[in-house]
CSV table of C-alpha atoms and ligand atoms in Angstrom, one decimal:
chain,number,residue,atom,x,y,z
A,31,MET,CA,-293.3,143.3,38.4
A,32,GLU,CA,-295.1,147.1,38.3
A,33,THR,CA,-295.7,147.0,41.7
A,34,ILE,CA,-291.9,146.6,43.0
A,35,PHE,CA,-290.4,149.2,40.4
A,36,LYS,CA,-292.7,151.8,39.1
A,37,ARG,CA,-291.5,153.2,35.8
A,38,TYR,CA,-291.6,157.0,35.3
A,39,PRO,CA,-294.5,157.4,32.6
A,40,GLU,CA,-292.2,159.4,30.4
A,41,ASN,CA,-289.2,157.3,30.2
A,42,PRO,CA,-286.9,156.8,28.3
A,43,ILE,CA,-285.6,159.9,30.1
A,44,LEU,CA,-282.6,160.4,27.8
A,45,THR,CA,-282.4,159.4,24.1
A,46,PRO,CA,-279.7,159.9,21.3
A,47,GLU,CA,-282.2,162.6,19.7
A,48,ASN,CA,-281.6,164.7,23.1
A,49,TRP,CA,-277.7,164.8,22.6
A,50,LYS,CA,-275.8,167.7,21.3
A,51,TYR,CA,-273.8,166.0,19.1
A,52,PRO,CA,-274.5,163.0,16.7
A,53,CYS,CA,-274.5,159.5,18.5
A,54,ASN,CA,-276.3,156.2,18.0
A,55,ALA,CA,-276.9,155.6,21.6
A,56,VAL,CA,-276.8,157.1,25.2
A,57,PHE,CA,-276.9,154.4,27.8
A,58,ASN,CA,-275.7,152.4,31.1
A,59,PRO,CA,-275.0,155.3,33.2
A,60,GLY,CA,-272.9,155.9,36.5
A,61,VAL,CA,-274.9,158.0,38.8
A,62,ILE,CA,-274.1,160.3,41.8
A,63,GLU,CA,-275.6,163.2,43.7
A,64,PHE,CA,-272.8,166.0,44.0
A,65,LYS,CA,-273.2,169.9,44.8
A,66,GLY,CA,-276.9,169.8,44.8
A,67,TYR,CA,-277.3,167.9,41.5
A,68,VAL,CA,-277.8,164.4,39.9
A,69,TYR,CA,-275.0,163.6,37.7
A,70,LEU,CA,-275.1,160.8,35.2
A,71,LEU,CA,-272.0,160.0,33.7
A,72,CYS,CA,-273.3,158.5,30.5
A,73,ARG,CA,-272.0,155.9,28.0
A,74,VAL,CA,-272.3,157.6,24.6
A,75,GLU,CA,-272.0,155.4,21.7
A,76,THR,CA,-270.7,157.2,18.2
A,77,PHE,CA,-271.4,155.8,14.5
A,78,ASP,CA,-267.9,154.2,14.4
A,79,GLY,CA,-269.2,151.8,17.3
A,80,TYR,CA,-267.1,153.1,20.1
A,81,SER,CA,-268.1,154.4,23.2
A,82,HIS,CA,-266.9,157.3,25.6
A,83,LEU,CA,-268.3,159.1,28.6
A,84,THR,CA,-270.3,162.5,29.0
A,85,LEU,CA,-271.3,164.2,32.1
A,86,ILE,CA,-274.9,165.5,32.7
A,87,LYS,CA,-276.6,167.0,35.6
A,88,SER,CA,-280.1,167.9,36.6
A,89,LYS,CA,-281.5,169.3,39.5
A,90,ASN,CA,-284.4,166.7,40.1
A,91,GLY,CA,-282.5,163.7,38.5
A,92,ILE,CA,-285.6,163.2,36.2
A,93,ASN,CA,-285.8,166.1,33.6
A,94,GLU,CA,-284.1,169.5,32.5
A,95,TRP,CA,-280.9,167.7,32.0
A,96,GLU,CA,-277.7,169.9,31.3
A,97,ILE,CA,-275.8,168.2,28.6
A,98,PRO,CA,-272.5,169.6,27.1
A,99,ASN,CA,-271.8,170.2,23.7
A,100,GLU,CA,-268.7,168.0,24.0
A,101,PRO,CA,-267.7,164.4,25.3
A,102,THR,CA,-266.4,164.6,29.0
A,103,ILE,CA,-263.8,161.7,29.2
A,104,LEU,CA,-262.6,160.3,25.8
A,105,PRO,CA,-260.7,157.0,25.4
A,106,GLU,CA,-256.9,158.1,25.1
A,107,GLU,CA,-254.7,156.9,22.6
A,108,LYS,CA,-251.7,156.4,25.0
A,109,TYR,CA,-254.1,153.7,27.1
A,110,ASP,CA,-253.6,151.1,24.8
A,111,GLU,CA,-256.6,149.2,26.8
A,112,GLU,CA,-259.2,151.9,26.0
A,113,ARG,CA,-258.5,151.5,22.1
A,114,TRP,CA,-261.9,150.3,21.3
A,115,GLY,CA,-263.8,152.8,23.8
A,116,ILE,CA,-264.7,152.9,27.5
A,117,GLU,CA,-268.0,152.1,28.6
A,118,ASP,CA,-270.7,151.4,31.7
A,119,PRO,CA,-269.4,153.3,34.5
A,120,ARG,CA,-270.1,153.0,38.1
A,121,ILE,CA,-269.5,155.9,40.7
A,122,VAL,CA,-269.2,155.7,44.4
A,123,TYR,CA,-268.0,158.4,46.9
A,124,ILE,CA,-265.0,156.5,48.9
A,125,GLU,CA,-265.1,157.9,52.4
A,126,ASP,CA,-261.5,157.2,53.2
A,127,LEU,CA,-260.0,158.8,50.1
A,128,LYS,CA,-262.6,161.8,50.1
A,129,LYS,CA,-262.9,161.2,46.3
A,130,PHE,CA,-265.0,159.7,43.8
A,131,ALA,CA,-264.2,156.4,42.2
A,132,ILE,CA,-265.2,155.8,38.9
A,133,THR,CA,-265.3,152.1,37.7
A,134,TYR,CA,-265.7,151.8,34.0
A,135,VAL,CA,-264.8,148.9,31.3
A,136,SER,CA,-262.1,150.0,29.0
A,137,PHE,CA,-262.1,147.9,25.8
A,138,SER,CA,-259.2,146.8,23.2
A,139,SER,CA,-258.3,143.7,21.7
A,140,GLY,CA,-257.1,142.3,24.8
A,141,GLY,CA,-260.5,142.2,25.9
A,142,PRO,CA,-262.8,144.3,28.4
A,143,LEU,CA,-261.3,145.2,31.7
A,144,ILE,CA,-262.3,147.3,34.6
A,145,SER,CA,-260.1,150.7,35.0
A,146,LEU,CA,-260.5,153.2,37.6
A,147,ILE,CA,-260.5,157.2,37.3
A,148,LEU,CA,-260.5,159.3,40.7
A,149,THR,CA,-261.8,162.6,40.9
A,150,ASP,CA,-262.8,165.0,43.6
A,151,ASP,CA,-264.3,167.8,41.3
A,152,PHE,CA,-265.9,165.9,38.2
A,153,LYS,CA,-263.5,168.0,36.1
A,154,ASN,CA,-260.1,166.6,36.6
A,155,PHE,CA,-260.5,163.0,36.1
A,156,ASP,CA,-257.4,160.9,37.3
A,157,ARG,CA,-256.9,157.8,35.6
A,158,GLN,CA,-255.5,155.0,37.7
A,159,GLY,CA,-255.4,152.3,35.0
A,160,PRO,CA,-256.9,148.7,34.8
A,161,LEU,CA,-257.4,147.0,38.3
A,162,VAL,CA,-257.7,143.2,37.4
A,163,PRO,CA,-257.2,141.1,34.2
A,164,PRO,CA,-259.5,140.8,31.5
A,165,GLU,CA,-262.0,139.5,30.6
A,166,ASP,CA,-264.0,141.4,33.1
A,167,LYS,CA,-266.8,143.8,33.4
A,168,ASP,CA,-269.5,145.3,35.8
A,169,GLY,CA,-266.8,146.4,38.4
A,170,SER,CA,-267.7,148.8,41.4
A,171,LEU,CA,-266.1,149.7,44.7
A,172,PHE,CA,-267.5,149.4,48.0
A,173,PRO,CA,-267.9,153.0,49.2
A,174,LYS,CA,-266.3,152.1,52.5
A,175,LYS,CA,-263.5,149.6,53.0
A,176,ILE,CA,-264.3,146.2,54.2
A,177,LYS,CA,-262.0,145.2,57.3
A,178,GLY,CA,-259.6,147.7,56.3
A,179,LYS,CA,-259.1,147.1,52.5
A,180,PHE,CA,-260.7,148.7,49.6
A,181,ALA,CA,-263.2,145.9,47.9
A,182,LEU,CA,-264.3,145.4,44.3
A,183,ILE,CA,-267.1,143.4,43.0
A,184,HIS,CA,-266.5,142.7,39.3
A,185,ARG,CA,-267.7,139.9,36.8
A,186,PRO,CA,-264.8,138.1,35.1
A,187,ILE,CA,-265.7,135.5,32.4
A,188,ILE,CA,-264.0,132.2,33.1
A,189,ARG,CA,-264.6,129.1,31.2
A,190,GLY,CA,-267.4,131.1,29.6
A,191,GLU,CA,-269.0,131.2,32.9
A,192,GLY,CA,-270.1,134.9,34.2
A,193,HIS,CA,-270.2,134.9,38.1
A,194,ILE,CA,-269.8,137.9,40.3
A,195,TRP,CA,-266.4,138.1,42.3
A,196,ILE,CA,-265.4,140.1,45.1
A,197,SER,CA,-261.7,141.1,45.4
A,198,TYR,CA,-259.6,143.0,48.0
A,199,SER,CA,-257.0,145.7,48.0
A,200,PRO,CA,-254.8,147.6,50.6
A,201,ASP,CA,-253.9,150.4,47.8
A,202,LEU,CA,-256.3,150.0,45.0
A,203,ILE,CA,-253.3,148.6,43.1
A,204,HIS,CA,-252.5,144.9,44.4
A,205,TRP,CA,-255.6,142.9,44.1
A,206,GLY,CA,-256.2,139.5,45.9
A,207,LYS,CA,-258.3,137.3,48.0
A,208,HIS,CA,-260.4,136.8,44.8
A,209,LYS,CA,-263.8,134.7,45.5
A,210,ILE,CA,-266.9,134.3,43.9
A,211,LEU,CA,-269.5,136.2,45.6
A,212,LEU,CA,-272.8,135.5,43.9
A,213,PRO,CA,-272.8,132.6,41.4
A,214,VAL,CA,-275.2,132.2,38.2
A,215,ARG,CA,-277.9,129.8,39.1
A,216,PRO,CA,-278.6,126.7,36.6
A,217,GLY,CA,-281.9,126.4,35.2
A,218,MET,CA,-283.1,129.7,36.8
A,219,TRP,CA,-283.8,133.0,34.8
A,220,ASP,CA,-280.2,134.2,36.0
A,221,CYS,CA,-278.5,131.1,34.8
A,222,HIS,CA,-275.9,132.1,32.0
A,223,ARG,CA,-274.2,135.3,33.2
A,224,ILE,CA,-274.7,137.8,36.2
A,225,GLY,CA,-273.2,140.8,36.5
A,226,LEU,CA,-273.5,144.0,39.3
A,227,GLY,CA,-275.9,146.5,38.5
A,228,CYS,CA,-275.9,149.5,40.7
A,229,PRO,CA,-273.0,150.1,43.3
A,230,PRO,CA,-273.3,148.4,46.5
A,231,ILE,CA,-276.2,150.2,48.4
A,232,GLU,CA,-275.4,150.6,52.0
A,233,THR,CA,-278.8,150.1,54.6
A,234,GLU,CA,-279.1,148.8,57.9
A,235,GLU,CA,-279.7,145.5,57.0
A,236,GLY,CA,-276.8,145.2,54.9
A,237,TRP,CA,-275.5,145.9,51.4
A,238,LEU,CA,-278.3,145.6,48.8
A,239,ILE,CA,-277.0,144.5,45.5
A,240,ILE,CA,-279.0,145.1,42.3
A,241,TYR,CA,-277.9,142.8,39.6
A,242,HIS,CA,-278.6,141.8,35.9
A,243,GLY,CA,-279.1,138.1,35.4
A,244,ILE,CA,-279.0,136.8,31.7
A,245,ARG,CA,-280.5,133.6,30.0
A,246,TYR,CA,-279.9,132.9,26.5
A,247,THR,CA,-283.1,131.6,25.0
A,248,ALA,CA,-283.7,130.3,21.3
A,249,SER,CA,-283.4,133.6,19.6
A,250,ILE,CA,-281.5,136.2,22.1
A,251,PRO,CA,-280.2,136.7,25.7
A,252,ILE,CA,-282.8,138.4,27.9
A,253,TYR,CA,-281.5,140.8,30.7
A,254,ARG,CA,-283.4,140.7,33.7
A,255,VAL,CA,-283.1,142.2,37.4
A,256,GLY,CA,-282.5,140.6,41.0
A,257,LEU,CA,-281.5,141.3,44.2
A,258,ALA,CA,-279.1,140.0,46.9
A,259,LEU,CA,-278.5,141.3,50.6
A,260,LEU,CA,-274.7,140.9,51.8
A,261,ASP,CA,-273.4,140.9,55.3
A,262,LYS,CA,-272.4,144.5,56.6
A,263,ASP,CA,-269.3,143.4,58.0
A,264,ASN,CA,-268.7,140.6,55.7
A,265,PRO,CA,-270.1,140.9,52.3
A,266,GLU,CA,-269.3,137.5,51.5
A,267,LYS,CA,-271.9,136.3,53.8
A,268,ILE,CA,-275.2,136.2,51.5
A,269,ILE,CA,-278.0,137.0,54.0
A,270,ALA,CA,-280.4,136.4,50.9
A,271,ARG,CA,-281.0,136.5,47.2
A,272,THR,CA,-284.6,136.8,45.4
A,273,LYS,CA,-285.6,133.8,43.6
A,274,LYS,CA,-287.6,135.5,41.0
A,275,TRP,CA,-286.4,138.5,39.2
A,276,VAL,CA,-287.8,141.9,40.3
A,277,PHE,CA,-287.3,143.8,37.1
A,278,ALA,CA,-287.8,142.8,33.6
A,279,PRO,CA,-288.0,144.2,29.8
A,280,GLU,CA,-291.7,144.6,29.0
A,281,LYS,CA,-292.3,148.0,27.4
A,282,ASP,CA,-291.1,148.7,23.7
A,283,TYR,CA,-288.0,150.7,24.5
A,284,GLU,CA,-286.9,148.0,26.9
A,285,ARG,CA,-287.5,145.3,24.2
A,286,ILE,CA,-286.3,146.8,20.6
A,287,GLY,CA,-283.2,148.8,20.0
A,288,ASN,CA,-279.4,148.2,19.3
A,289,ALA,CA,-279.9,145.1,21.5
A,290,MET,CA,-283.2,143.1,22.1
A,291,ASN,CA,-284.8,142.9,25.6
A,292,VAL,CA,-282.2,144.6,28.0
A,293,VAL,CA,-282.7,146.3,31.1
A,294,PHE,CA,-279.1,147.3,32.7
A,295,PRO,CA,-279.5,149.0,36.0
A,296,THR,CA,-275.8,151.2,36.7
A,297,GLY,CA,-277.0,153.5,39.2
A,298,TYR,CA,-279.3,154.8,41.9
A,299,ILE,CA,-280.0,157.7,44.1
A,300,ILE,CA,-281.8,157.4,47.2
A,301,LYS,CA,-284.7,160.4,48.1
A,302,ASP,CA,-287.2,160.2,51.0
A,303,LYS,CA,-286.6,156.7,51.5
A,304,GLU,CA,-287.1,156.0,47.8
A,305,ILE,CA,-284.8,154.5,45.3
A,306,PHE,CA,-284.6,156.1,42.1
A,307,LEU,CA,-283.1,153.3,39.6
A,308,TYR,CA,-281.1,154.5,36.5
A,309,TYR,CA,-281.1,151.7,33.9
A,310,GLY,CA,-280.2,151.3,30.2
A,311,CYS,CA,-282.3,150.0,27.8
A,312,VAL,CA,-281.8,147.9,24.9
A,313,ASP,CA,-278.0,149.7,24.3
A,314,ARG,CA,-279.8,152.8,23.0
A,315,TYR,CA,-281.7,154.9,25.8
A,316,ILE,CA,-281.8,155.6,29.7
A,317,SER,CA,-284.6,155.0,31.8
A,318,LEU,CA,-285.9,155.6,35.4
A,319,ALA,CA,-287.8,153.6,37.6
A,320,PHE,CA,-288.6,154.1,41.4
A,321,ALA,CA,-289.0,151.8,44.3
A,322,SER,CA,-289.2,152.0,48.2
A,323,LEU,CA,-285.9,150.8,49.7
A,324,SER,CA,-287.6,149.1,52.9
A,325,GLU,CA,-289.8,147.5,50.4
A,326,LEU,CA,-286.8,146.0,48.4
A,327,ILE,CA,-285.1,145.0,51.7
A,328,ASP,CA,-288.5,143.1,52.9
A,329,ILE,CA,-288.6,141.2,49.4
A,330,VAL,CA,-285.0,140.3,49.5
A,331,LYS,CA,-285.1,139.0,53.1
A,332,HIS,CA,-288.0,136.9,52.2
A,333,ASN,CA,-286.1,135.3,49.1
A,334,TYR,CA,-288.9,136.9,46.9
B,659,BMA,C1,-273.3,143.7,28.5
B,659,BMA,C2,-272.5,145.1,28.2
B,659,BMA,C3,-273.6,146.1,28.3
B,659,BMA,C4,-274.6,146.0,27.6
B,659,BMA,C5,-275.2,144.5,27.6
B,659,BMA,C6,-276.4,144.1,26.7
B,659,BMA,O1,-272.4,142.8,28.1
B,659,BMA,O2,-271.5,144.9,27.3
B,659,BMA,O3,-272.7,147.5,28.0
B,659,BMA,O4,-275.8,146.8,28.0
B,659,BMA,O5,-273.9,143.6,27.6
B,659,BMA,O6,-276.0,144.2,25.6
């Protein structure tokens, strides 16, 4: 496994101990490059068990993070759907809007659902509210319209099953044409639930999808990572999908924490054709791993 994704030797790159205020966990960040910095919008869990989002930045995306003294986006009481906190953001720049779209999980007694924030400066955050009904997680918009419509990848839970779905909208308000995009695979490592990891990555060969797959074992679920490649113009056409996982919990910081055996990619940047993959570890830390983009495409195309 080490040959595909190479872990940064000083992982985890961010822990609760690095934070400027007390917290239990720092994990599952949305990632974007903006004005010469790598920004991570981190999920931070405080000791009441609720999460909020805090934006940090670094020039190289590896270390020397500038961490603020206070949270950036807190759940707001007037939004009922956020009463139990906000979690796991994914960020894309939407060319058509000239804005960044932050899709995140808002959590309440109504169940988790995906909400949208638009911003153009990461200072003013314009809440657009929930997109599709609960129970839903792991949502990201495509950075480009697909056949004239905004497209959302998400993971509703239906009859206990957790497949990856795609839905479309003309205006980011009305959603339809819902369809299973990638199903779980009975008997395999991703048999129980799967969910989008990073936002879809545009490549010459198609949209590269990095997703997490879950299998329940006798003791606990194990979260591993797989790849899929979707057609550029029609992402519902699956060009390929890895049979094997390409990344899995191996190190202690990926095996023991608030959860066990969880690697949970949520964002990436690309530098010199190399992917920097940011992933949550055991619902407690943030780590970084590197892979060659062309190698990932090659692996997925051969259904590794
Ligand atoms: C998922 C989400 C993530 C979490 C993961 C592993 O359902 O809630 O936030 O990292 O489970 O516990």
